[in-house]
Amino acid sequence: MSDIAERVKKIVVEHLSVEEDKVTENASFIDDLGADSLDTVELVMAFEEEFGIEIPDDAAETIQTFGDAVKFIEGAQ
Amino acid sequence: MRRVVVTGLGLVTPLACGVEKTWERLLAGQSGAGPITRFDASHLATTYACEVPLGDGSDGTFNPDEWMEPKERRKVDDFILYGMAAAVQAVADSGWMPTDRDAQERTGVLIGSGIGGLSSIADTSITLKEKGPRRVSPFFVPGALINLISGQVSIRYGFRGPNHAVVTACSTGAHAIGDAARLIQWGDADVMVAGGAESPICEIGIAGFNACKALSTKRGHEPEKASRPWDSDSDGFVMGEGAGVVVLEEYEHAKARGAKIYAEILGYGLSGDAYHITAPPPDHEGAERAMRAALKRAGLQPSDVDYVNAHGTSTMADTIELGAVERLMGNHAGSLRMSSTKSATGHLLGAAGAIEAIFSILAIRDNVAPPTINLDNPAAETAINLCANAAQAGEINIVQSNSFGFGGTNACLIMGRV
């Protein structure tokens, strides 16, 4: 797993209080990891902070899964 | 009018987490005061407070993990955590956890706070200034709003009845219990979870009350002696934190399910001073009117009251309250017991009226008046027994709990043995 994926996973585990092995490529924050819409707003903020990037609102809406997040951040860096 | 009784109690106080542990330490004359540990207070005029004892949950310590999941706890200010912990205790104590929809719709929540998420507001304003608006948490607003204790409790238990919150400074807890009782009397609900919570021990909270000249500042070397209502050496109140929550229930409803009944809410009186933003008038006639109104609702005479839990904050207002109670009681003053439990707990602001209503209820249960600690040199002579430095056993059937708040808002509860 890439360094970015590891860091994203750490944030997800911490914010959603889920087991690390549940955070898989296709795991949906809302459907699989128990997040609500406010949790996803906070997750995106945490990604921005960790990676020093800006994720516009329309892009944030496309980040539904752990894999989406890693892909977006890799592209943004 | 429908009768309202108390069937569940919950406490988080600077003495302990839990009703029995708090009561035991209160009767033993212990103090909840100590140096401030939550943040570095060395630059403030006041460096001590009554903090809730944190720990693993044993021996009356407060373990946050027992009351809210870490994931949820991260999203709320401490006043909501304390309110939830007291509510969970009270609901468990009452045994009222309905799962059918009709019963849930007849159960409401009315838990208030004087200030709400003060430290969250302070911290978030720093984030806003330093990092900009995009770093303000989506949980900031729902984690700081006062009515979110009621909201969180309703979500946990499915209580779908009236969902409400009181905000009347240091009268909040008493108003919440009184208003909730009226909702039951009027038939809006059969059961109400009611009380108050507060978490004001943060830099801006201490600095703000210091600016009002309300807090004790001179006892850094012996914080446990700083809260001394009616004592000539008092120099201001000691900030406290925590929560008190009761389960109120319509009498027949409680009887039908065989619930344990602690006491009945007999009377509730309210008034305003229309005088000053922080000080009571020299005679505090507003307080007296609230007490008379509560007794009238209860259909009782002043001479029926066995014990008064005073507002008694350890400020200049103590002797003013004493004068108002003396006028109310007349010749009965000589056989009345009155104490200020703030001498031990400090002042829990919006939670004070609720924890003190609970202490008053326990005074009925155990026929004992809790002490006013640190009352060594009375500032005024009185015929009233102020329970100086020792709990006083003796029959107690009718109790009165006084609460007065900034803005000139007064509340009085009268409770009695069933």
Tab-separated table of C-alpha atoms in Angstrom, chain A residues 14-17 34 38-39 41-42 45 48-49 53-55 57, chain B residues 69-72 74-75 127 131 133-139 142:
chain	number	residue	atom	x	y	z
A	14	GLU	CA	-9.358	7.608	13.607
A	15	HIS	CA	-12.371	9.676	12.549
A	16	LEU	CA	-14.883	6.879	12.051
A	17	SER	CA	-13.639	4.575	14.830
A	34	GLY	CA	-20.972	4.098	9.347
A	38	LEU	CA	-21.298	15.500	8.381
A	39	ASP	CA	-18.651	12.827	8.968
A	41	VAL	CA	-17.367	16.720	5.419
A	42	GLU	CA	-14.994	16.328	8.340
A	45	MET	CA	-11.249	18.536	5.833
A	48	GLU	CA	-6.979	18.651	3.079
A	49	GLU	CA	-5.102	19.324	6.280
A	53	ILE	CA	-4.365	20.329	-0.739
A	54	GLU	CA	-7.724	21.902	-1.423
A	55	ILE	CA	-10.658	19.638	-2.309
A	57	ASP	CA	-17.029	20.886	-2.836
B	69	GLU	CA	-18.666	6.220	22.208
B	70	PRO	CA	-15.311	7.892	21.456
B	71	LYS	CA	-16.509	8.560	17.916
B	72	GLU	CA	-19.573	10.473	19.169
B	74	ARG	CA	-15.293	13.779	19.805
B	75	LYS	CA	-18.171	15.698	18.202
B	127	THR	CA	-9.247	27.913	14.328
B	131	LYS	CA	-6.707	28.560	9.581
B	133	PRO	CA	-13.416	29.115	7.530
B	134	ARG	CA	-12.709	25.859	5.674
B	135	ARG	CA	-11.234	24.357	8.860
B	136	VAL	CA	-14.340	24.951	10.995
B	137	SER	CA	-15.671	21.509	11.924
B	138	PRO	CA	-19.138	20.449	10.728
B	139	PHE	CA	-19.672	19.280	14.302
B	142	PRO	CA	-24.340	20.709	16.869
